[in-house]
PDB file of C-alpha atoms in Angstrom:
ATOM      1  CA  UNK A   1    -143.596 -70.024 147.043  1.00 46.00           C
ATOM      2  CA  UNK A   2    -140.208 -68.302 147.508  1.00 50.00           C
ATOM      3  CA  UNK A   3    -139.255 -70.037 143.991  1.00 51.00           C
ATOM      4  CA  UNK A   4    -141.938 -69.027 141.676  1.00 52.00           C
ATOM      5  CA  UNK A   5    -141.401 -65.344 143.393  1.00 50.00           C
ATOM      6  CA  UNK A   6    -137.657 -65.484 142.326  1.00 50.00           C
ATOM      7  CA  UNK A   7    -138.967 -66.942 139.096  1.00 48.00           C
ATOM      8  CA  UNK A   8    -141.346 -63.565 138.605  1.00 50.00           C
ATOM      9  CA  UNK A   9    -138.908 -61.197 139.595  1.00 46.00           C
ATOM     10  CA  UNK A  10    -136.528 -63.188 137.061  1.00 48.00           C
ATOM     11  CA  UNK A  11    -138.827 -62.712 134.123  1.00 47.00           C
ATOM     12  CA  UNK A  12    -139.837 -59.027 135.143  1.00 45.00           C
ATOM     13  CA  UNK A  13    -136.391 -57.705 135.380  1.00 46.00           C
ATOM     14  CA  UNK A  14    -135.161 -58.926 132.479  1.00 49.00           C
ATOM     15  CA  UNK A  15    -133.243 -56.684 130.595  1.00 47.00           C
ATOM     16  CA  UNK A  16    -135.054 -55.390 126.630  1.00 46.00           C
ATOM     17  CA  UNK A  17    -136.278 -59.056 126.536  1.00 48.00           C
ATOM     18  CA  UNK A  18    -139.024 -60.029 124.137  1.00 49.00           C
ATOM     19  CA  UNK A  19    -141.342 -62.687 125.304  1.00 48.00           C
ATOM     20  CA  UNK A  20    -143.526 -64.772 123.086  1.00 47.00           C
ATOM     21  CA  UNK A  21    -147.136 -65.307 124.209  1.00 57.00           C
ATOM     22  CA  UNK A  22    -146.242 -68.888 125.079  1.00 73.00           C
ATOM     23  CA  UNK A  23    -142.664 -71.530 125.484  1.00 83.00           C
ATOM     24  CA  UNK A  24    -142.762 -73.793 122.323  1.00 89.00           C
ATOM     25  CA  UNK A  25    -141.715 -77.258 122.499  1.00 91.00           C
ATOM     26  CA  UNK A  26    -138.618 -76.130 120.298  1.00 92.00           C
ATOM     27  CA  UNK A  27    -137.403 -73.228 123.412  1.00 90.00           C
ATOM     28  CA  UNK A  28    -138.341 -75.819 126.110  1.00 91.00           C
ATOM     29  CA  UNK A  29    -136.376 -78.757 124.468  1.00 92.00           C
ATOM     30  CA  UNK A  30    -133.112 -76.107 124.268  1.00 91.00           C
ATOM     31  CA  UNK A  31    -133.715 -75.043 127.765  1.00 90.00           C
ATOM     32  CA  UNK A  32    -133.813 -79.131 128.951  1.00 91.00           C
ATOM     33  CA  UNK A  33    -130.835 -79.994 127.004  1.00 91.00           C
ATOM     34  CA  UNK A  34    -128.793 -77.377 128.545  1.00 87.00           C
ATOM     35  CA  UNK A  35    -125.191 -78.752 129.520  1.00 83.00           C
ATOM     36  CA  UNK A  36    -124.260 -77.919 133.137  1.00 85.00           C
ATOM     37  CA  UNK A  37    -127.205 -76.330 133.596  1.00 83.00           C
ATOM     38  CA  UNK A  38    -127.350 -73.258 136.610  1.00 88.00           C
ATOM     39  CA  UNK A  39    -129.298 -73.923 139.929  1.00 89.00           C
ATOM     40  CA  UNK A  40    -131.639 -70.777 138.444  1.00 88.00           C
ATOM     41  CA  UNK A  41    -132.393 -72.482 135.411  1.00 87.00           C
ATOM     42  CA  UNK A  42    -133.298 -75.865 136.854  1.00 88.00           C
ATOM     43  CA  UNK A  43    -135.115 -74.076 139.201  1.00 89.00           C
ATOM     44  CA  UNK A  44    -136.748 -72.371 136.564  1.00 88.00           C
ATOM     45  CA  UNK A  45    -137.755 -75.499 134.659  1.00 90.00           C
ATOM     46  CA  UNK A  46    -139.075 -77.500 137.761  1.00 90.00           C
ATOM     47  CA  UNK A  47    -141.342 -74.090 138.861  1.00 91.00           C
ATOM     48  CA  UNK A  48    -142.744 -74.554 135.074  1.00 90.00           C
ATOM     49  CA  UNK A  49    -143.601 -78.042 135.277  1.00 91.00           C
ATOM     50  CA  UNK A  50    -145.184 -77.624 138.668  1.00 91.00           C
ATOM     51  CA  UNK A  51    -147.266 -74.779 137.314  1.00 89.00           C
ATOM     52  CA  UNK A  52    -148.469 -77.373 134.487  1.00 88.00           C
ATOM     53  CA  UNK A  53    -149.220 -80.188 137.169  1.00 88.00           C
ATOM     54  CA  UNK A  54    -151.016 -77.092 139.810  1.00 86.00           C
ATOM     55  CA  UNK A  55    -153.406 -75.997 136.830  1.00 84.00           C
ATOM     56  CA  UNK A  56    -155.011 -79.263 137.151  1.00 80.00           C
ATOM     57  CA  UNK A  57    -156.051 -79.279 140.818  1.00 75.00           C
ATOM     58  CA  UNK A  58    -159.042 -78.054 140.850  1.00 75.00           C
ATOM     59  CA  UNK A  59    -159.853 -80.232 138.190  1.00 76.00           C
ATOM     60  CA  UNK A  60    -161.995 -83.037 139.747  1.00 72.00           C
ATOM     61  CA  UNK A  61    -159.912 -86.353 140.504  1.00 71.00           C
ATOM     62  CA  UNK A  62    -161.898 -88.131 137.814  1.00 71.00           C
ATOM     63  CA  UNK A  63    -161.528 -85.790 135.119  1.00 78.00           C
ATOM     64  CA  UNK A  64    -157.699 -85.165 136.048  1.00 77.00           C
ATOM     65  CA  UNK A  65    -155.502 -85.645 132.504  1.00 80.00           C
ATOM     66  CA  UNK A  66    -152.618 -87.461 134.611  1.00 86.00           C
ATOM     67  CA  UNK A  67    -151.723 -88.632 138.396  1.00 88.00           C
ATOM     68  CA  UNK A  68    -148.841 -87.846 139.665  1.00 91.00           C
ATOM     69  CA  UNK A  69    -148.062 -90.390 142.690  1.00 91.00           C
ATOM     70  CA  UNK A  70    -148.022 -88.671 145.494  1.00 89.00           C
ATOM     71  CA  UNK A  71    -144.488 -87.587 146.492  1.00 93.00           C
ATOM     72  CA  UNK A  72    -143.122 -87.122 142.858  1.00 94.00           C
ATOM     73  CA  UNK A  73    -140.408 -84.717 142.808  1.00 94.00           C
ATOM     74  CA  UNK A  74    -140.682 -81.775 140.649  1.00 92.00           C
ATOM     75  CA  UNK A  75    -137.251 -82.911 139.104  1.00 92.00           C
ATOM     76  CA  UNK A  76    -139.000 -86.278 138.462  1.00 95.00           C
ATOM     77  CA  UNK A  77    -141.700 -84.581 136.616  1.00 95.00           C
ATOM     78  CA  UNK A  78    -138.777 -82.349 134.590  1.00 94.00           C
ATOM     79  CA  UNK A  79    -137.116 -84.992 133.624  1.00 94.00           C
ATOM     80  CA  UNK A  80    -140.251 -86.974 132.106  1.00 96.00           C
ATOM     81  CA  UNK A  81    -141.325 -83.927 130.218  1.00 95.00           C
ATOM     82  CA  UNK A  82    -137.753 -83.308 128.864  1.00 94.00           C
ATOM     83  CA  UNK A  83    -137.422 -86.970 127.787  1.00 95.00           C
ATOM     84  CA  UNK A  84    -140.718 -87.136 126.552  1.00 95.00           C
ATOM     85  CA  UNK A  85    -139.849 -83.111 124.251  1.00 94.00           C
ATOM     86  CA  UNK A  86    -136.107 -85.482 123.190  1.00 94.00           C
ATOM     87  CA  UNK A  87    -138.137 -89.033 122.213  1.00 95.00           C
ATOM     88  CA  UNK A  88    -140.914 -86.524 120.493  1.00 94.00           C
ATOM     89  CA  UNK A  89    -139.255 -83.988 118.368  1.00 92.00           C
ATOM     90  CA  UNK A  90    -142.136 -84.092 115.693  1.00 91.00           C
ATOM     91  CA  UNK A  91    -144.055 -82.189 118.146  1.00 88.00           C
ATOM     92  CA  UNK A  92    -141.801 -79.371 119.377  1.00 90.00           C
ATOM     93  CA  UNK A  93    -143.568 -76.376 117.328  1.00 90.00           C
ATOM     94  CA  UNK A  94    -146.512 -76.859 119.707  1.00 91.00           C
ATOM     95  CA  UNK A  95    -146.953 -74.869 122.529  1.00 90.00           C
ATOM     96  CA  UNK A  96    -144.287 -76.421 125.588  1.00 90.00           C
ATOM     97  CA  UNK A  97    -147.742 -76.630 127.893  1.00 89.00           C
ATOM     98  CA  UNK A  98    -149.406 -79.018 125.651  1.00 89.00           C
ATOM     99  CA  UNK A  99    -146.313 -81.325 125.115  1.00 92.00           C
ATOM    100  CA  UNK A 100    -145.802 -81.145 129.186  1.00 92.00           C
ATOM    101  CA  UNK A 101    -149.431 -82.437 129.797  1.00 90.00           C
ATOM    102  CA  UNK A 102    -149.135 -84.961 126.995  1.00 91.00           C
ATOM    103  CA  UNK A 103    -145.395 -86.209 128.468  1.00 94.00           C
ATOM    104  CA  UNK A 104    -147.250 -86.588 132.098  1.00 93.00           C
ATOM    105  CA  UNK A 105    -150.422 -88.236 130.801  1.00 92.00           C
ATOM    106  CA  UNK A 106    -148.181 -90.804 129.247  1.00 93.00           C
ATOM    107  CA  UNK A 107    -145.682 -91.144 132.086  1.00 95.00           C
ATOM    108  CA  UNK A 108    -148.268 -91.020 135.231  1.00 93.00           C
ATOM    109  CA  UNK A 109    -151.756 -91.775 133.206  1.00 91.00           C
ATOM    110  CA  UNK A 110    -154.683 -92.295 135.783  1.00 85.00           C
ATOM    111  CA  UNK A 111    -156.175 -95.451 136.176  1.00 74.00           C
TER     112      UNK A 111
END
């Protein structure tokens, strides 16, 4: 909770910053392949991808896209999407949420 608070503030106080509507594959990609990358921009990532993976909870087990064992990190889940944006680069113009829930469904696909 404290996190995606911090990540709000973050993106509210940000100085004359334009936002698109949506994070492209392209921006995400960039963002994942960041060397030594800063607590606050890890942070920022993993708060993303658990974002992706809460907007399918209410979604009925059966009907769920991908399962996520129980007990997966959000860095786990980071680090599948990134690899997933760095295997994939055909798809990168595509909006960052789709390629995340694609990535997952292939990594942790229900059965």
């Amino acid at each position: 909770m404290m996190t995606r608070l911090a990540l709000a503030l973050l993106l509210v106080s940000a100085p004359n910053q334009s936002f698109a509507f949506y994070l492209t594959g392209i921006r995400l990609q960039e963002l994942c392949s960041q060397k030594n990358m800063s607590l606050e921009l890890d942070s920022m990532l993993n708060v993303y991808m658990m974002g992706i993976v809460d907007s399918t909870a209410p979604i009925v087990e059966a009907m769920r896209p991908f399962c996520i064992p129980e007990g997966t990190s959000a860095k786990k889940v980071t680090e599948a999407v990134c690899k997933h944006l760095t295997d994939h680069p055909e798809g990168r113009s595509h909006r960052a949420g789709s390629l995340a829930a694609t990535a997952l469904l292939q990594t942790w696909p229900c059965r």
